[in-house]
XYZ file of C-alpha atoms in Angstrom:
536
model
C 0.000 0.000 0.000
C 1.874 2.981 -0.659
C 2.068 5.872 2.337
C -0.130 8.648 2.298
C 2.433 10.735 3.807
C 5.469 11.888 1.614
C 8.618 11.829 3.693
C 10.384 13.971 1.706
C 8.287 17.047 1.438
C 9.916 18.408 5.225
C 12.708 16.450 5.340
C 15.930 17.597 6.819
C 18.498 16.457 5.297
C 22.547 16.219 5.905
C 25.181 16.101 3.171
C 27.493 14.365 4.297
C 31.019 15.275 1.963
C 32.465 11.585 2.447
C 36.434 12.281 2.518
C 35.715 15.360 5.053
C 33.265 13.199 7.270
C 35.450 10.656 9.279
C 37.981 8.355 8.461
C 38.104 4.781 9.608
C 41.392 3.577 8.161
C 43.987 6.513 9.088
C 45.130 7.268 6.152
C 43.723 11.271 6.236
C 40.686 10.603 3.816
C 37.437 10.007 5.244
C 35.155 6.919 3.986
C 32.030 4.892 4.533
C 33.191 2.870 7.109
C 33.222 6.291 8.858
C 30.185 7.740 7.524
C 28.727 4.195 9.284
C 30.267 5.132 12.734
C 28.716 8.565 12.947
C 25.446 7.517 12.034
C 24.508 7.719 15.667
C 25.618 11.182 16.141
C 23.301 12.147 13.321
C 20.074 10.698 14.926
C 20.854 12.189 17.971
C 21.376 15.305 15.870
C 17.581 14.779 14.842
C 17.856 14.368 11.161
C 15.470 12.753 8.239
C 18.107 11.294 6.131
C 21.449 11.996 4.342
C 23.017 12.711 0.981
C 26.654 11.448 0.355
C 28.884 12.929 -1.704
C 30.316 10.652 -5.039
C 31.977 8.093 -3.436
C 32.169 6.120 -7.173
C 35.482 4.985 -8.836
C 37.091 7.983 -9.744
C 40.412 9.186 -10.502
C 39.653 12.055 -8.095
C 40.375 15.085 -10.441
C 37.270 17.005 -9.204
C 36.927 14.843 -5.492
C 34.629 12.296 -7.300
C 32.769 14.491 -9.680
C 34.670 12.720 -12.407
C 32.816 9.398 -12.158
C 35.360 6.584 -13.975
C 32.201 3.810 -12.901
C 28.947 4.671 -11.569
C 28.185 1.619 -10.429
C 31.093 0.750 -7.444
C 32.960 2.018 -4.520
C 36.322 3.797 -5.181
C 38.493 1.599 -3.159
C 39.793 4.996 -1.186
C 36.283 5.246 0.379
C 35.410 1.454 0.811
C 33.438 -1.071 -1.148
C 30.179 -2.131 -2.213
C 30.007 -4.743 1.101
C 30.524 -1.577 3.272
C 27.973 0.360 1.362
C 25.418 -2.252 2.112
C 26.406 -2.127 6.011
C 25.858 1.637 5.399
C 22.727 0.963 4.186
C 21.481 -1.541 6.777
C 22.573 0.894 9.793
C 20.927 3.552 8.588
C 17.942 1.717 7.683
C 17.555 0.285 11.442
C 18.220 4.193 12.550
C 15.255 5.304 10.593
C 18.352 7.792 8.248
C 17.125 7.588 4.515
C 19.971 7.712 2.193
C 20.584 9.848 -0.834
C 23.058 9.061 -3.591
C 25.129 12.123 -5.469
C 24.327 11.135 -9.025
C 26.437 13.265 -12.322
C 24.602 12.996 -15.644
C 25.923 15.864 -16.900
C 29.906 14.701 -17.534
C 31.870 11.346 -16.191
C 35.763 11.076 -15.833
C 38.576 10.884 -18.559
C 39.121 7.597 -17.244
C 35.815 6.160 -17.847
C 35.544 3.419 -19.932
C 33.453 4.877 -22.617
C 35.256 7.661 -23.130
C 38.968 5.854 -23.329
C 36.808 3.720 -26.528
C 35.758 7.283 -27.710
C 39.413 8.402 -28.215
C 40.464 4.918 -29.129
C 37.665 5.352 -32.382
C 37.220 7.254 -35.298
C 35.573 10.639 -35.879
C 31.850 10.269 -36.563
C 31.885 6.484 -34.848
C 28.977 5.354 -32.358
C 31.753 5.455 -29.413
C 32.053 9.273 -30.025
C 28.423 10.096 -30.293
C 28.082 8.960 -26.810
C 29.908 12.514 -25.974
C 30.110 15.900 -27.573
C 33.114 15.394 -30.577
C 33.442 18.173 -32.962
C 35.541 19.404 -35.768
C 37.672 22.291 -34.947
C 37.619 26.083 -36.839
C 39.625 27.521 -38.650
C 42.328 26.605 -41.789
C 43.514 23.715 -40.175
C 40.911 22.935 -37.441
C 43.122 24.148 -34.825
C 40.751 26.282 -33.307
C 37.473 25.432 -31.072
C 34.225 24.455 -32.448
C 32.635 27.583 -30.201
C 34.080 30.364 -27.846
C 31.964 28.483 -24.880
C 34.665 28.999 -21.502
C 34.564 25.769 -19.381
C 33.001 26.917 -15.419
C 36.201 25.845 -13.408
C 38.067 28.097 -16.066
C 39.651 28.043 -19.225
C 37.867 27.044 -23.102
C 35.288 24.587 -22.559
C 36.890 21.975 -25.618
C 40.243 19.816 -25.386
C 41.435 18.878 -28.733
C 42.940 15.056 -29.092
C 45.123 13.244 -31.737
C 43.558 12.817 -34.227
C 42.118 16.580 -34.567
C 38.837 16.426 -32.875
C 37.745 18.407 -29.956
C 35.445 17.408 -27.255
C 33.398 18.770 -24.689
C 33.528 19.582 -21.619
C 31.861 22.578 -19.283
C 33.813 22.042 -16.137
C 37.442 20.409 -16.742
C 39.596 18.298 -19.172
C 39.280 15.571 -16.979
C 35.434 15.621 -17.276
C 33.897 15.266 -20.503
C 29.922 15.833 -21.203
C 27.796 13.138 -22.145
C 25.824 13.276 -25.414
C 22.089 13.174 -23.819
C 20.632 13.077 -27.863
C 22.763 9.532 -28.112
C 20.218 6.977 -26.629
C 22.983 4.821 -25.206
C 23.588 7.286 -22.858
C 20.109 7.422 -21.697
C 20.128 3.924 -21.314
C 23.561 3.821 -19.269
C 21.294 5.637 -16.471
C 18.535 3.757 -16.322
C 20.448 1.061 -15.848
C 22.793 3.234 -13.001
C 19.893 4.507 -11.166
C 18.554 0.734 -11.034
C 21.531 -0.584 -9.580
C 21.434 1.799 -6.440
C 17.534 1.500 -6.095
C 18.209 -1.611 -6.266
C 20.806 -1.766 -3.795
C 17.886 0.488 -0.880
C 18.733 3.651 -1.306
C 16.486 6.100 -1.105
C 16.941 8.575 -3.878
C 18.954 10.857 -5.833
C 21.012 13.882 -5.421
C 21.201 14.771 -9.110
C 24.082 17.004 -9.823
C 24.090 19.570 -12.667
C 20.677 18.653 -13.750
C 19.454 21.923 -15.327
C 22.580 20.695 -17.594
C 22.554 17.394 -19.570
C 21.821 18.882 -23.189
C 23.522 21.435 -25.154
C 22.150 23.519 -27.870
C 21.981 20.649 -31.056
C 24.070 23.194 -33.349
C 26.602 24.355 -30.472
C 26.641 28.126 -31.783
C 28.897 30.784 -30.208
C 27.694 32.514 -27.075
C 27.017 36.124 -26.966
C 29.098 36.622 -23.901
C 31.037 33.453 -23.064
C 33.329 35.146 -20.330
C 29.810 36.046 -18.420
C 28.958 33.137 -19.023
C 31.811 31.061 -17.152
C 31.732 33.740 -14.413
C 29.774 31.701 -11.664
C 27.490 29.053 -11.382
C 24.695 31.141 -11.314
C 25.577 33.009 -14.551
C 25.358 29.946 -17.127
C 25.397 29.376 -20.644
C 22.176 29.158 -21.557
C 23.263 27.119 -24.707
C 24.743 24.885 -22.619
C 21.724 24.841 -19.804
C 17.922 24.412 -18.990
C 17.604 23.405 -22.260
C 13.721 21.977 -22.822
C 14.880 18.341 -23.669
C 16.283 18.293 -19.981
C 12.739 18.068 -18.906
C 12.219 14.443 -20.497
C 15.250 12.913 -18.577
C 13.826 14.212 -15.189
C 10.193 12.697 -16.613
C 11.920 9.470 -17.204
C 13.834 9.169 -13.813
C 10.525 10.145 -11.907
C 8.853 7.266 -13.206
C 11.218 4.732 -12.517
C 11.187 5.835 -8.750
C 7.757 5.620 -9.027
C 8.003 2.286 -10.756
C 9.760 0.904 -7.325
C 7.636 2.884 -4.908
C 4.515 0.966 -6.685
C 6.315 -2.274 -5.655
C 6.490 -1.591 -1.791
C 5.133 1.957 -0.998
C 8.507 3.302 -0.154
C 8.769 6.568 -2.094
C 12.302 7.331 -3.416
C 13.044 11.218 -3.871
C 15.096 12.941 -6.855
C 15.992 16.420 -5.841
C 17.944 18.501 -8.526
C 20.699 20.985 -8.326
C 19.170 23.271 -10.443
C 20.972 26.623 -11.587
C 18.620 28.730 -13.648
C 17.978 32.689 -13.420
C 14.478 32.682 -11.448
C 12.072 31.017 -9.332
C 9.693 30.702 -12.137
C 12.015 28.852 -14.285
C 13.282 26.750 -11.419
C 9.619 25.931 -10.407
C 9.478 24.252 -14.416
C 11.869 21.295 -12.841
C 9.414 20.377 -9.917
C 6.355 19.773 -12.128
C 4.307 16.972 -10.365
C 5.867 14.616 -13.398
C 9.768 15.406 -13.032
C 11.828 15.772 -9.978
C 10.648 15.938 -6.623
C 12.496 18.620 -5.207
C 15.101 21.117 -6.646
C 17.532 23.098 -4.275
C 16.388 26.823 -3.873
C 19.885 28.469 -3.930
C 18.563 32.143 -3.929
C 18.360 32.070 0.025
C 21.965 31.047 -0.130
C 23.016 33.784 -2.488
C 21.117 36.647 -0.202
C 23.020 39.082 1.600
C 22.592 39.671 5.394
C 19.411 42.079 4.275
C 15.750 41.871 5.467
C 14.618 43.111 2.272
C 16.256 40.526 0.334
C 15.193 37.528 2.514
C 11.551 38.560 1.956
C 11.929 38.829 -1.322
C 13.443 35.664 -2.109
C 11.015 33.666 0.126
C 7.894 35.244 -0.730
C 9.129 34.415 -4.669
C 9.704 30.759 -3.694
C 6.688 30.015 -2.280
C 4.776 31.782 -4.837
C 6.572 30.283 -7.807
C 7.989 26.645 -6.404
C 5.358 26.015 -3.742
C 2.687 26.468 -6.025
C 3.712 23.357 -8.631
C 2.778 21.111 -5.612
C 6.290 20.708 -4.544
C 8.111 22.349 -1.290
C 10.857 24.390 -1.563
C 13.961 22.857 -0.750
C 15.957 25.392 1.600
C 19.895 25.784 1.947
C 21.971 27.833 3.361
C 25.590 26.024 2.849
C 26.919 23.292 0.970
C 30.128 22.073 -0.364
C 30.479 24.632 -3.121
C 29.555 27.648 -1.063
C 31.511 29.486 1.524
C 30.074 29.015 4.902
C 27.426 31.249 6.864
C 29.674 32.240 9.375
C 33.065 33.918 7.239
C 30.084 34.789 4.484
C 27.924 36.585 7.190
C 30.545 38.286 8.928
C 33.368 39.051 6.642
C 34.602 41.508 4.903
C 32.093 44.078 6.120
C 31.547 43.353 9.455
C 35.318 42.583 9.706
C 35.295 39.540 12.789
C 33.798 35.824 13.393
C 31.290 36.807 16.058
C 28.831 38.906 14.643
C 29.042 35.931 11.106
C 28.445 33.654 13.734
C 25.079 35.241 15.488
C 23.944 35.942 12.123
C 24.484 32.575 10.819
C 22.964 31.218 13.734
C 19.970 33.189 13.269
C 19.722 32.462 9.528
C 19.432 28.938 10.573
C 16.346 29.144 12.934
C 14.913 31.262 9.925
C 15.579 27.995 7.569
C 14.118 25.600 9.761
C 10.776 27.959 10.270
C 10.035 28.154 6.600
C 7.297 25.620 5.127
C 9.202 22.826 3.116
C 12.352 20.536 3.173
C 16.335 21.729 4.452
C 19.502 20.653 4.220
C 22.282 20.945 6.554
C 26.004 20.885 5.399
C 28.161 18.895 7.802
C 29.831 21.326 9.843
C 26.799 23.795 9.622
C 25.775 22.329 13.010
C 29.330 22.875 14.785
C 29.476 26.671 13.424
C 32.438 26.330 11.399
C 34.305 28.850 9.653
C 35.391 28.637 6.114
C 39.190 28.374 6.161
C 40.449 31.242 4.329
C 44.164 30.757 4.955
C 44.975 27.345 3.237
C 48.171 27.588 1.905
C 48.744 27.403 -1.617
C 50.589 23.980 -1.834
C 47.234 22.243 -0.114
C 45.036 23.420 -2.542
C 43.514 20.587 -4.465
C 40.107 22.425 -6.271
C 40.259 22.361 -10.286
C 39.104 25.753 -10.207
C 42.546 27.069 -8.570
C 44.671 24.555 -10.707
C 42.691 25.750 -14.189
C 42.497 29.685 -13.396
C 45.656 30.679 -9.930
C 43.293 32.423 -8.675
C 41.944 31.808 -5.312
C 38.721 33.967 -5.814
C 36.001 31.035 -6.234
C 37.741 27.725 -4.617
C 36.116 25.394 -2.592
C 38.616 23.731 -0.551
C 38.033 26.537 3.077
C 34.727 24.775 3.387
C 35.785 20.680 2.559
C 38.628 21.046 5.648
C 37.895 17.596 7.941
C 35.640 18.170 10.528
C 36.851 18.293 13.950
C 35.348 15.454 16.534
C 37.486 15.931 19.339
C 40.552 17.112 21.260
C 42.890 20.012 21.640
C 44.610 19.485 18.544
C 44.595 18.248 14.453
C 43.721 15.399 13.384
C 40.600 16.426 15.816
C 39.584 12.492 16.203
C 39.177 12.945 12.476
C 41.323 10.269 11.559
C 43.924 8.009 13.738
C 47.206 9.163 11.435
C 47.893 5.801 10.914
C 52.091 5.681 9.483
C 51.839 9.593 10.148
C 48.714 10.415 7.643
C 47.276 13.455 8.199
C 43.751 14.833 7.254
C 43.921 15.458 3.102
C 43.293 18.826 3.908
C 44.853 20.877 7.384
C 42.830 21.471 10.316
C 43.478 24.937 11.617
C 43.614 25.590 15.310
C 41.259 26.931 16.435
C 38.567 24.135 14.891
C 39.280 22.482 19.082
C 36.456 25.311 19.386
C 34.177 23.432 17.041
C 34.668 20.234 18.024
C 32.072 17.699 18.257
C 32.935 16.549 21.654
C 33.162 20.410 23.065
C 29.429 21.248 21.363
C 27.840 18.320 22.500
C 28.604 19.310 26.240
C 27.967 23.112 25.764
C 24.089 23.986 26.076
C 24.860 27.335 23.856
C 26.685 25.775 21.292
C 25.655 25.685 17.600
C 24.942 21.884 17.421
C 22.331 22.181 20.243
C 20.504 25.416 18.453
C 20.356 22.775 15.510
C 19.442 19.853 17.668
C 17.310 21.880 19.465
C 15.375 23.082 16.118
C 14.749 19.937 14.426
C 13.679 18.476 17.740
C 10.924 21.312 17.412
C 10.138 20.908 14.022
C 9.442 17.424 14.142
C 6.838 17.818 17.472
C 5.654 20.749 15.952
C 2.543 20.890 13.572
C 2.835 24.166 12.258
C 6.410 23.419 11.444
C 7.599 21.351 8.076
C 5.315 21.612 5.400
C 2.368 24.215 4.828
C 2.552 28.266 4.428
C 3.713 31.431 6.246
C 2.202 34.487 6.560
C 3.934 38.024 7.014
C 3.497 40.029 10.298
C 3.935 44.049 10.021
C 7.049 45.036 11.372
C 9.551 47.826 11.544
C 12.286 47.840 8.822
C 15.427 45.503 9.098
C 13.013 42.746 10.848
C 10.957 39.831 9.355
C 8.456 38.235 11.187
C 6.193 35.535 9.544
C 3.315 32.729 11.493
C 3.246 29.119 10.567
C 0.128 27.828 11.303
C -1.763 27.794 14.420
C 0.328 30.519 16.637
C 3.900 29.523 15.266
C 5.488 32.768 15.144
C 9.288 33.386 13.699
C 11.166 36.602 13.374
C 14.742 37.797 12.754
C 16.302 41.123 13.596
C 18.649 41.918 10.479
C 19.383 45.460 12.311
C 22.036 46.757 14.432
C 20.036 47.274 16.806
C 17.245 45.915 19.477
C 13.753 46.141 18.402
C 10.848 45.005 20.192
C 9.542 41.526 19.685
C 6.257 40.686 17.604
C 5.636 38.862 20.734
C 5.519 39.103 24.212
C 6.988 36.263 26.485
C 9.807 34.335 26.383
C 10.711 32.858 23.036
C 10.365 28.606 22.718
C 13.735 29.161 20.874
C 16.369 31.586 20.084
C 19.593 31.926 18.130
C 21.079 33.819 20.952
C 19.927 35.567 24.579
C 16.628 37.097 23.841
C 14.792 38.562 26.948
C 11.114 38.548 26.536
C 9.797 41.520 24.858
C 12.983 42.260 23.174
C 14.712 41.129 19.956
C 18.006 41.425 19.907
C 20.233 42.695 16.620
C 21.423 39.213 14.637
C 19.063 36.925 16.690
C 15.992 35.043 15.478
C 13.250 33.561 17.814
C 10.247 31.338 17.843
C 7.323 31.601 19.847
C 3.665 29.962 20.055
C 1.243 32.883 20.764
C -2.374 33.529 19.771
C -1.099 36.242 17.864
């Protein structure tokens, strides 16, 4: 029979970026024997479930975003008999489990791709990817002037005078979505893992896939490779894209059918506006799509309204939920992107990240929680050059958009690095340095402090999950001075946020159920958020 209740529609979910997570072997990189052993900590944490990071076979150009086999465990993280004890310890915790699937490109090293450059021009191997014939006198220059995102031209020319593909690296060539063998390849991939119990897909890229069937120039290919949120739209949210997501929905559904347990797809989608990325959560395609605009708002009252009331207007209204965020493992974290360079120090990022968090778990529809989020860490900004290991700073020098400050192992416990990340078996160390002052952060320290960051999050989902009015449903604005939101949720849930500098007087009187911070009743303090139930 299947459930009339769909789990996924308020879930709060944790990514959990494998190699960062916890090591079980010592040798600096953590893996799923790890992700296993803090399984409990994430219950107690109060989570629905938990998205992992591409753990597949992977030469490890982009940290497993350049998949050499989609369907096995790179030996650095484990193997497929570890992934099922993964699975059956989450499943007797109640954790769902979401895989990180990439459509859009695979490795260099996959298998398909070495019989691409092993074959002729125009052969079946090379339709399976995007081959073209270079311009100019001798074909020595690209087929377009498209710029790659991690930097550079978006096309790699090989031996024989072809060029091929590829919108993030070298080392990670597109697939062809028109070739139907492609298309096949993943139905057959997401089988395997539904197969194997997990419960859905983190689909990465997915307003990508197809490309513009004549590949002409773009106006402004420099804009274009900017960011992730300033696309080529020759290259993305083209309409065929639609059919994949209409294709993977009902093969989820296909298995739900068979035992009632619904499996969820939820899309990183990049496109310009809510409207457009309200076309991807259609009741027919993908379940959920991550709502990245609250990420990209500045510390601004104003702009939080804005992008809210625009989500729930535009996504809510398909018969989805928005999917909330506020960090993940591309983004720089609340705390250093809250507090820096403006307000020039850690503790005022910190209250305001704190209080942007009781704001995400207020709103009506699913969230997810980047591991570390819950601890308050920092983004480390200081990482020495010679550490680096993101494409983007190999591909462009420049340090402006790497991702590495918010990967850095997370700190369990002690005084010191490795932080109970790892033992540092034969002298390994975590694959990426632990500053100091993460002892601050670590799990062990949180756990015991009441005021701590983990407990505000512990704290809130414990609350969300007893609390009707909470998850799933609408919001409705309260009146308020400027530089302060204030919204209900339901029968006398009542949220609000001081984005001032200031004190302001709470939309409430009484002491809060919940705060970011101290918050005497009657008062609001500057950078704090609060809940209350009132018959307001």
């Amino acid at each position: 029979m299947l459930s009339k209740y769909h789990w996924w529609r308020d879930a709060v979910i944790y990514q959990v970026y494998v190699r960062s997570f916890l090591d079980s072997t010592g040798d600096g990189i953590g893996d799923l024997a790890g992700v296993r052993a803090g399984l409990p900590y994430l219950k107690k944490l109060g989570v629905d479930g938990i998205w992992l990071s591409p753990f597949y076979p992977s030469p490890q150009h982009d940290h497993g975003y350049d998949v050499a086999d989609y369907c096995g465990v790179d030996p650095l993280f484990g193997d497929l008999a570890e992934f099922d004890l993964l699975m059956a310890a989450a499943r007797r915790l109640g954790i769902k489990v979401l895989l990180d699937i990439v459509p859009n490109h695979c490795s260099s090293a996959h298998p398909w791709f070495r019989e691409a450059l092993d074959s002729a021009p125009g052969s079946p191997a090379r339709a399976r990817f995007h081959f073209a014939d270079g311009r100019g006198p001798d074909g020595g220059e690209p087929p377009n002037n498209w710029h790659a995102m991690f930097g550079g031209p978006a096309w790699s020319r090989v031996g024989d005078g072809q060029w091929y593909l590829h919108m993030f690296t070298p080392e990670q060539p597109d697939w062809n979505w028109r070739d139907p063998e492609v298309t096949a390849e993943f139905d057959r991939v997401l089988r395997f893992w539904l197969d194997r119990g997990v419960d859905g897909f983190r689909i990465d890229v997915a307003a990508g896939l197809y490309k513009h069937p004549e590949l002409p120039d773009s106006d402004d290919p420099e804009a274009d490779a900017r960011t992730r949120d300033s696309v080529n739209p020759l290259a993305w949210n083209q309409p065929e894209v639609h059919e994949v997501w209409r294709w993977w929905r009902a093969v989820c559904e296909e298995y739900t059918a068979r035992d009632g347990r619904e499996r969820l797809l939820v899309g990183e989608v990049s496109v310009p506006t809510a409207r457009e990325h309200a076309l991807y959560v259609r009741p027919d395609e993908l379940h959920q799509a991550f709502f990245f605009d609250l990420l990209g708002a500045p510390w601004d009252a104003d702009a939080f309204r804005k992008v809210v009331s625009e989500a729930m207007q535009d996504i809510a209204g398909t018969g989805s939920t928005v999917t909330w965020v506020l960090n993940n493992h591309d983004q720089v974290r609340t705390v250093t992107r809250y507090g820096e360079p403006a307000t020039g120090g850690s503790g005022l990022g910190a209250a305001r990240a704190r209080a942007a968090a009781l704001l995400m778990l207020a709103l009506p529809g699913a969230a997810y929680i980047y591991q570390g989020e819950e601890l308050g860490l920092p983004e480390v900004v200081d990482l020495p050059d010679d550490v680096l290991t993101d494409p983007i700073f190999r591909r462009t020098g420049s340090r402006a958009r790497i991702r590495d400050g918010c990967r850095v192992p997370l700190p369990w416990s002690g005084q010191a690095s490795p932080f109970g990340f790892t033992s540092g078996a034969d002298g390994a160390k975590p694959w990426l340095p632990q500053p100091e002052y993460f002892a601050e952060h670590a799990t062990d320290r949180a756990l015991a402090d009441t005021r701590s960051f983990w407990h505000l999050y512990r704290d809130g989902l414990h609350l969300r999950a007893s609390l009707p009015q909470l998850g799933e449903g609408a919001l409705n604005w309260l009146d308020t001075p400027p530089g302060v939101l204030a919204f209900t949720r339901g029968d006398g849930l009542v949220c609000a946020v001081n984005f001032g500098t200031a004190p302001t007087p709470a939309p409430v009187s009484g002491t809060p159920l919940l705060s970011s911070g101290p918050c005497p009743p009657g008062v609001l303090p500057a950078a704090t958020a609060a809940w209350w139930l009132s018959d307001l």
